């Protein structure tokens, strides 16, 4: 039985958008300058874009159960981005730098819905496929809301662990960025939460694409 849509497993990625870039050496002499950084967060649920494409374009996606007969498909890439500010204090032996603020932004830039261009916009078949895909959009956003907040809580903890940093030369900004990037990439908790999000999306989208849903959608339009 051909299903109308399939969730496509895409690699989850972390992308850092740095306002500054800095290097890092911790030193007790900088501890007196420490203050808790201001941390802000944002979840991006994605702008939905509907695109009419050829069946061939849809069939290019991996993990489709029946690529040649898939009529619609919804997909998104999850990413983590951040920007930050820091303060620096000159001391006799060098410079102390502290993370003063950081903003984490996670989620989807877009939710792309591909619909077979055999069905023109506004037709019964097009609207039936679109309505089905809106169920996938709901799943993407519900799971992001749940796991996204867990990920943001962990990112807040990571940011709080970035202590004062000592530099024995000029401060360019690059090493603080490298430290944050490393802490995020190497966090076992972040890796685990990303995996759980991915698995939840896979399981719930596949469960939604069942025979009963297929029959319901196909029954909307006469003669389909």
PDB file of C-alpha atoms in Angstrom:
ATOM      1  CA  UNK A   1       0.000   0.000   0.000  1.00  0.00           C
ATOM      2  CA  UNK A   2       1.455   3.331  -1.033  1.00  0.00           C
ATOM      3  CA  UNK A   3       1.584   5.949   1.690  1.00  0.00           C
ATOM      4  CA  UNK A   4       1.044   9.628   0.977  1.00  0.00           C
ATOM      5  CA  UNK A   5       4.004  10.852   2.923  1.00  0.00           C
ATOM      6  CA  UNK A   6       7.113   9.621   4.645  1.00  0.00           C
ATOM      7  CA  UNK A   7       9.302  11.309   7.212  1.00  0.00           C
ATOM      8  CA  UNK A   8      12.798  11.634   5.798  1.00  0.00           C
ATOM      9  CA  UNK A   9      15.652  10.996   8.231  1.00  0.00           C
ATOM     10  CA  UNK A  10      18.138  13.806   7.759  1.00  0.00           C
ATOM     11  CA  UNK A  11      21.277  14.292   9.784  1.00  0.00           C
ATOM     12  CA  UNK A  12      20.787  16.654  12.693  1.00  0.00           C
ATOM     13  CA  UNK A  13      23.387  19.356  12.739  1.00  0.00           C
ATOM     14  CA  UNK A  14      24.671  22.042  15.054  1.00  0.00           C
ATOM     15  CA  UNK A  15      25.606  25.330  13.457  1.00  0.00           C
ATOM     16  CA  UNK A  16      27.313  28.113  15.396  1.00  0.00           C
ATOM     17  CA  UNK A  17      26.707  31.663  14.295  1.00  0.00           C
ATOM     18  CA  UNK A  18      29.463  33.583  16.037  1.00  0.00           C
ATOM     19  CA  UNK A  19      29.502  37.301  16.666  1.00  0.00           C
ATOM     20  CA  UNK A  20      32.978  36.870  18.116  1.00  0.00           C
ATOM     21  CA  UNK A  21      35.601  34.152  17.854  1.00  0.00           C
ATOM     22  CA  UNK A  22      38.116  33.589  20.780  1.00  0.00           C
ATOM     23  CA  UNK A  23      40.714  31.059  22.465  1.00  0.00           C
ATOM     24  CA  UNK A  24      40.800  29.959  26.045  1.00  0.00           C
ATOM     25  CA  UNK A  25      42.991  29.327  29.063  1.00  0.00           C
ATOM     26  CA  UNK A  26      41.288  29.146  32.447  1.00  0.00           C
ATOM     27  CA  UNK A  27      43.114  30.786  35.331  1.00  0.00           C
ATOM     28  CA  UNK A  28      42.206  31.369  38.978  1.00  0.00           C
ATOM     29  CA  UNK A  29      43.384  34.967  38.822  1.00  0.00           C
ATOM     30  CA  UNK A  30      40.374  35.774  36.637  1.00  0.00           C
ATOM     31  CA  UNK A  31      37.771  34.341  39.020  1.00  0.00           C
ATOM     32  CA  UNK A  32      37.161  37.708  40.659  1.00  0.00           C
ATOM     33  CA  UNK A  33      35.733  39.057  37.405  1.00  0.00           C
ATOM     34  CA  UNK A  34      33.148  36.298  36.987  1.00  0.00           C
ATOM     35  CA  UNK A  35      29.480  37.147  36.799  1.00  0.00           C
ATOM     36  CA  UNK A  36      26.624  35.021  35.599  1.00  0.00           C
ATOM     37  CA  UNK A  37      26.026  35.520  31.868  1.00  0.00           C
ATOM     38  CA  UNK A  38      22.676  36.731  30.595  1.00  0.00           C
ATOM     39  CA  UNK A  39      21.175  33.783  28.720  1.00  0.00           C
ATOM     40  CA  UNK A  40      18.286  34.070  26.271  1.00  0.00           C
ATOM     41  CA  UNK A  41      16.726  31.352  24.145  1.00  0.00           C
ATOM     42  CA  UNK A  42      14.439  30.986  21.169  1.00  0.00           C
ATOM     43  CA  UNK A  43      12.690  28.049  19.502  1.00  0.00           C
ATOM     44  CA  UNK A  44      12.028  28.410  15.776  1.00  0.00           C
ATOM     45  CA  UNK A  45       9.093  26.286  14.671  1.00  0.00           C
ATOM     46  CA  UNK A  46       9.787  26.868  11.002  1.00  0.00           C
ATOM     47  CA  UNK A  47       8.039  28.744   8.217  1.00  0.00           C
ATOM     48  CA  UNK A  48       5.941  26.372   6.129  1.00  0.00           C
ATOM     49  CA  UNK A  49       6.644  26.419   2.405  1.00  0.00           C
ATOM     50  CA  UNK A  50       4.456  24.469  -0.004  1.00  0.00           C
ATOM     51  CA  UNK A  51       6.186  23.534  -3.244  1.00  0.00           C
ATOM     52  CA  UNK A  52       4.810  21.781  -6.300  1.00  0.00           C
ATOM     53  CA  UNK A  53       7.520  19.514  -7.664  1.00  0.00           C
ATOM     54  CA  UNK A  54       7.798  16.580  -9.999  1.00  0.00           C
ATOM     55  CA  UNK A  55       7.368  13.020  -8.794  1.00  0.00           C
ATOM     56  CA  UNK A  56      11.010  12.544  -9.778  1.00  0.00           C
ATOM     57  CA  UNK A  57      12.130  15.277  -7.343  1.00  0.00           C
ATOM     58  CA  UNK A  58      10.192  13.617  -4.522  1.00  0.00           C
ATOM     59  CA  UNK A  59      11.634  10.202  -5.351  1.00  0.00           C
ATOM     60  CA  UNK A  60      15.188  11.516  -4.813  1.00  0.00           C
ATOM     61  CA  UNK A  61      14.680  11.469  -1.042  1.00  0.00           C
ATOM     62  CA  UNK A  62      16.075   8.477   0.782  1.00  0.00           C
ATOM     63  CA  UNK A  63      14.080   6.106   3.000  1.00  0.00           C
ATOM     64  CA  UNK A  64      10.829   6.449   1.055  1.00  0.00           C
ATOM     65  CA  UNK A  65       8.831   3.226   1.156  1.00  0.00           C
ATOM     66  CA  UNK A  66       7.588   3.712  -2.400  1.00  0.00           C
ATOM     67  CA  UNK A  67       9.390   6.666  -4.026  1.00  0.00           C
ATOM     68  CA  UNK A  68       7.669   6.330  -7.396  1.00  0.00           C
ATOM     69  CA  UNK A  69       4.202   6.632  -5.835  1.00  0.00           C
ATOM     70  CA  UNK A  70       4.723   9.130  -2.991  1.00  0.00           C
ATOM     71  CA  UNK A  71       2.387  12.087  -3.566  1.00  0.00           C
ATOM     72  CA  UNK A  72       3.563  14.408  -0.793  1.00  0.00           C
ATOM     73  CA  UNK A  73       6.433  14.808   1.620  1.00  0.00           C
ATOM     74  CA  UNK A  74       7.305  17.072   4.554  1.00  0.00           C
ATOM     75  CA  UNK A  75      10.847  17.541   5.824  1.00  0.00           C
ATOM     76  CA  UNK A  76      12.968  19.883   7.930  1.00  0.00           C
ATOM     77  CA  UNK A  77      16.515  20.264   9.216  1.00  0.00           C
ATOM     78  CA  UNK A  78      17.067  20.812  12.935  1.00  0.00           C
ATOM     79  CA  UNK A  79      19.884  23.149  13.961  1.00  0.00           C
ATOM     80  CA  UNK A  80      21.307  24.913  17.005  1.00  0.00           C
ATOM     81  CA  UNK A  81      22.667  28.418  16.561  1.00  0.00           C
ATOM     82  CA  UNK A  82      24.079  30.932  18.993  1.00  0.00           C
ATOM     83  CA  UNK A  83      25.611  34.371  19.276  1.00  0.00           C
ATOM     84  CA  UNK A  84      27.308  35.861  22.300  1.00  0.00           C
ATOM     85  CA  UNK A  85      29.046  38.825  23.860  1.00  0.00           C
ATOM     86  CA  UNK A  86      31.974  38.975  26.256  1.00  0.00           C
ATOM     87  CA  UNK A  87      33.818  41.438  28.465  1.00  0.00           C
ATOM     88  CA  UNK A  88      37.570  41.684  28.945  1.00  0.00           C
ATOM     89  CA  UNK A  89      39.668  43.006  31.823  1.00  0.00           C
ATOM     90  CA  UNK A  90      43.362  43.833  31.540  1.00  0.00           C
ATOM     91  CA  UNK A  91      45.601  42.549  34.327  1.00  0.00           C
ATOM     92  CA  UNK A  92      49.378  42.588  34.785  1.00  0.00           C
ATOM     93  CA  UNK A  93      50.035  39.260  33.056  1.00  0.00           C
ATOM     94  CA  UNK A  94      47.455  39.489  30.305  1.00  0.00           C
ATOM     95  CA  UNK A  95      43.701  39.749  29.858  1.00  0.00           C
ATOM     96  CA  UNK A  96      40.735  38.101  31.578  1.00  0.00           C
ATOM     97  CA  UNK A  97      37.616  37.503  29.489  1.00  0.00           C
ATOM     98  CA  UNK A  98      34.145  36.499  30.680  1.00  0.00           C
ATOM     99  CA  UNK A  99      31.050  35.479  28.799  1.00  0.00           C
ATOM    100  CA  UNK A 100      28.562  38.289  29.434  1.00  0.00           C
ATOM    101  CA  UNK A 101      25.619  37.173  27.309  1.00  0.00           C
ATOM    102  CA  UNK A 102      24.584  34.382  24.992  1.00  0.00           C
ATOM    103  CA  UNK A 103      21.508  33.649  22.920  1.00  0.00           C
ATOM    104  CA  UNK A 104      20.680  30.130  21.788  1.00  0.00           C
ATOM    105  CA  UNK A 105      18.302  29.585  18.890  1.00  0.00           C
ATOM    106  CA  UNK A 106      17.163  26.080  18.009  1.00  0.00           C
ATOM    107  CA  UNK A 107      14.648  24.535  15.656  1.00  0.00           C
ATOM    108  CA  UNK A 108      13.765  24.545  11.984  1.00  0.00           C
ATOM    109  CA  UNK A 109      14.390  27.327   9.498  1.00  0.00           C
ATOM    110  CA  UNK A 110      11.739  25.930   7.180  1.00  0.00           C
ATOM    111  CA  UNK A 111       9.211  23.136   7.043  1.00  0.00           C
ATOM    112  CA  UNK A 112       9.190  22.214   3.370  1.00  0.00           C
ATOM    113  CA  UNK A 113       6.110  20.471   2.004  1.00  0.00           C
ATOM    114  CA  UNK A 114       6.560  18.945  -1.432  1.00  0.00           C
ATOM    115  CA  UNK A 115       3.423  18.036  -3.401  1.00  0.00           C
ATOM    116  CA  UNK A 116       3.357  16.144  -6.688  1.00  0.00           C
ATOM    117  CA  UNK A 117       2.842  18.741  -9.422  1.00  0.00           C
ATOM    118  CA  UNK A 118       0.480  16.335 -11.184  1.00  0.00           C
ATOM    119  CA  UNK A 119      -2.147  17.880  -8.895  1.00  0.00           C
ATOM    120  CA  UNK A 120      -2.679  21.593  -9.475  1.00  0.00           C
ATOM    121  CA  UNK A 121      -3.072  23.946  -6.535  1.00  0.00           C
ATOM    122  CA  UNK A 122      -6.713  24.292  -5.547  1.00  0.00           C
ATOM    123  CA  UNK A 123      -7.843  20.893  -6.826  1.00  0.00           C
ATOM    124  CA  UNK A 124      -9.468  18.384  -4.488  1.00  0.00           C
ATOM    125  CA  UNK A 125      -6.449  16.066  -4.679  1.00  0.00           C
ATOM    126  CA  UNK A 126      -3.970  18.873  -3.969  1.00  0.00           C
ATOM    127  CA  UNK A 127      -5.992  20.029  -0.961  1.00  0.00           C
ATOM    128  CA  UNK A 128      -6.305  16.469   0.356  1.00  0.00           C
ATOM    129  CA  UNK A 129      -2.536  15.932   0.183  1.00  0.00           C
ATOM    130  CA  UNK A 130      -1.911  19.339   1.753  1.00  0.00           C
ATOM    131  CA  UNK A 131      -4.314  18.586   4.602  1.00  0.00           C
ATOM    132  CA  UNK A 132      -2.530  15.297   5.266  1.00  0.00           C
ATOM    133  CA  UNK A 133       0.875  16.990   5.291  1.00  0.00           C
ATOM    134  CA  UNK A 134      -0.374  19.484   7.867  1.00  0.00           C
ATOM    135  CA  UNK A 135      -0.559  16.517  10.226  1.00  0.00           C
ATOM    136  CA  UNK A 136       3.170  15.977   9.723  1.00  0.00           C
ATOM    137  CA  UNK A 137       3.810  19.672  10.364  1.00  0.00           C
ATOM    138  CA  UNK A 138       1.946  19.353  13.667  1.00  0.00           C
ATOM    139  CA  UNK A 139       4.131  16.381  14.655  1.00  0.00           C
ATOM    140  CA  UNK A 140       7.341  18.263  13.836  1.00  0.00           C
ATOM    141  CA  UNK A 141       6.279  21.208  15.968  1.00  0.00           C
ATOM    142  CA  UNK A 142       4.923  19.222  18.912  1.00  0.00           C
ATOM    143  CA  UNK A 143       8.096  17.148  19.242  1.00  0.00           C
ATOM    144  CA  UNK A 144      10.285  20.240  18.847  1.00  0.00           C
ATOM    145  CA  UNK A 145       8.385  21.979  21.644  1.00  0.00           C
ATOM    146  CA  UNK A 146       8.962  19.061  24.005  1.00  0.00           C
ATOM    147  CA  UNK A 147      12.563  18.147  23.200  1.00  0.00           C
ATOM    148  CA  UNK A 148      13.525  21.699  22.298  1.00  0.00           C
ATOM    149  CA  UNK A 149      12.877  22.924  25.818  1.00  0.00           C
ATOM    150  CA  UNK A 150      14.926  20.049  27.238  1.00  0.00           C
ATOM    151  CA  UNK A 151      17.792  20.911  24.880  1.00  0.00           C
ATOM    152  CA  UNK A 152      17.605  24.593  25.807  1.00  0.00           C
ATOM    153  CA  UNK A 153      17.757  23.739  29.516  1.00  0.00           C
ATOM    154  CA  UNK A 154      20.935  21.762  28.855  1.00  0.00           C
ATOM    155  CA  UNK A 155      22.403  24.576  26.747  1.00  0.00           C
ATOM    156  CA  UNK A 156      21.761  27.005  29.603  1.00  0.00           C
ATOM    157  CA  UNK A 157      23.693  24.724  31.930  1.00  0.00           C
ATOM    158  CA  UNK A 158      26.561  24.533  29.429  1.00  0.00           C
ATOM    159  CA  UNK A 159      26.687  28.321  29.113  1.00  0.00           C
ATOM    160  CA  UNK A 160      26.799  28.639  32.892  1.00  0.00           C
ATOM    161  CA  UNK A 161      29.874  26.391  32.949  1.00  0.00           C
ATOM    162  CA  UNK A 162      31.905  28.766  30.772  1.00  0.00           C
ATOM    163  CA  UNK A 163      34.027  30.417  33.438  1.00  0.00           C
ATOM    164  CA  UNK A 164      36.519  33.292  33.240  1.00  0.00           C
ATOM    165  CA  UNK A 165      39.276  32.798  30.691  1.00  0.00           C
ATOM    166  CA  UNK A 166      42.854  34.051  30.902  1.00  0.00           C
ATOM    167  CA  UNK A 167      44.792  35.237  27.842  1.00  0.00           C
ATOM    168  CA  UNK A 168      48.494  35.993  27.886  1.00  0.00           C
ATOM    169  CA  UNK A 169      48.160  38.101  24.726  1.00  0.00           C
ATOM    170  CA  UNK A 170      45.661  40.159  22.696  1.00  0.00           C
ATOM    171  CA  UNK A 171      42.042  38.971  22.797  1.00  0.00           C
ATOM    172  CA  UNK A 172      40.532  38.435  19.348  1.00  0.00           C
ATOM    173  CA  UNK A 173      37.369  36.692  20.482  1.00  0.00           C
ATOM    174  CA  UNK A 174      37.908  33.414  18.659  1.00  0.00           C
ATOM    175  CA  UNK A 175      38.712  31.086  21.526  1.00  0.00           C
ATOM    176  CA  UNK A 176      35.585  31.696  23.586  1.00  0.00           C
ATOM    177  CA  UNK A 177      33.606  30.699  20.507  1.00  0.00           C
ATOM    178  CA  UNK A 178      35.713  27.586  20.076  1.00  0.00           C
ATOM    179  CA  UNK A 179      35.178  26.625  23.705  1.00  0.00           C
ATOM    180  CA  UNK A 180      31.406  27.008  23.496  1.00  0.00           C
ATOM    181  CA  UNK A 181      31.330  25.098  20.217  1.00  0.00           C
ATOM    182  CA  UNK A 182      33.349  22.256  21.720  1.00  0.00           C
ATOM    183  CA  UNK A 183      31.207  22.082  24.844  1.00  0.00           C
ATOM    184  CA  UNK A 184      28.019  21.873  22.767  1.00  0.00           C
ATOM    185  CA  UNK A 185      29.352  19.343  20.269  1.00  0.00           C
ATOM    186  CA  UNK A 186      30.859  17.074  22.912  1.00  0.00           C
ATOM    187  CA  UNK A 187      27.943  17.170  25.360  1.00  0.00           C
ATOM    188  CA  UNK A 188      26.604  13.632  25.789  1.00  0.00           C
ATOM    189  CA  UNK A 189      23.298  15.047  27.009  1.00  0.00           C
ATOM    190  CA  UNK A 190      22.867  17.178  23.881  1.00  0.00           C
ATOM    191  CA  UNK A 191      23.691  14.185  21.677  1.00  0.00           C
ATOM    192  CA  UNK A 192      21.178  12.039  23.537  1.00  0.00           C
ATOM    193  CA  UNK A 193      18.392  14.616  23.350  1.00  0.00           C
ATOM    194  CA  UNK A 194      18.990  15.167  19.631  1.00  0.00           C
ATOM    195  CA  UNK A 195      18.806  11.415  19.065  1.00  0.00           C
ATOM    196  CA  UNK A 196      15.566  11.189  21.052  1.00  0.00           C
ATOM    197  CA  UNK A 197      14.076  14.023  19.007  1.00  0.00           C
ATOM    198  CA  UNK A 198      15.085  12.327  15.768  1.00  0.00           C
ATOM    199  CA  UNK A 199      13.667   8.964  16.865  1.00  0.00           C
ATOM    200  CA  UNK A 200      10.411  10.526  18.070  1.00  0.00           C
ATOM    201  CA  UNK A 201       9.949  12.308  14.750  1.00  0.00           C
ATOM    202  CA  UNK A 202      10.655   9.141  12.817  1.00  0.00           C
ATOM    203  CA  UNK A 203       8.318   6.971  14.892  1.00  0.00           C
ATOM    204  CA  UNK A 204       5.384   9.398  15.037  1.00  0.00           C
ATOM    205  CA  UNK A 205       5.545  10.384  11.376  1.00  0.00           C
ATOM    206  CA  UNK A 206       5.675   6.759  10.289  1.00  0.00           C
ATOM    207  CA  UNK A 207       2.818   5.877  12.640  1.00  0.00           C
ATOM    208  CA  UNK A 208       0.747   8.706  11.167  1.00  0.00           C
ATOM    209  CA  UNK A 209       1.299   7.342   7.652  1.00  0.00           C
ATOM    210  CA  UNK A 210      -0.839   4.259   8.180  1.00  0.00           C
ATOM    211  CA  UNK A 211      -3.264   2.378   5.934  1.00  0.00           C
ATOM    212  CA  UNK A 212      -6.303   3.934   7.586  1.00  0.00           C
ATOM    213  CA  UNK A 213      -4.981   7.464   6.994  1.00  0.00           C
ATOM    214  CA  UNK A 214      -4.159   6.597   3.400  1.00  0.00           C
ATOM    215  CA  UNK A 215      -7.682   5.276   2.825  1.00  0.00           C
ATOM    216  CA  UNK A 216      -9.206   8.355   4.481  1.00  0.00           C
ATOM    217  CA  UNK A 217      -7.271  10.778   2.281  1.00  0.00           C
ATOM    218  CA  UNK A 218      -7.891   8.810  -0.905  1.00  0.00           C
ATOM    219  CA  UNK A 219     -11.600   8.787  -0.100  1.00  0.00           C
ATOM    220  CA  UNK A 220     -11.882  12.583   0.041  1.00  0.00           C
ATOM    221  CA  UNK A 221     -11.953  13.051  -3.730  1.00  0.00           C
ATOM    222  CA  UNK A 222     -14.356  11.195  -6.016  1.00  0.00           C
ATOM    223  CA  UNK A 223     -12.748   9.044  -8.660  1.00  0.00           C
ATOM    224  CA  UNK A 224      -9.216   9.343  -7.198  1.00  0.00           C
TER     225      UNK A 224
END
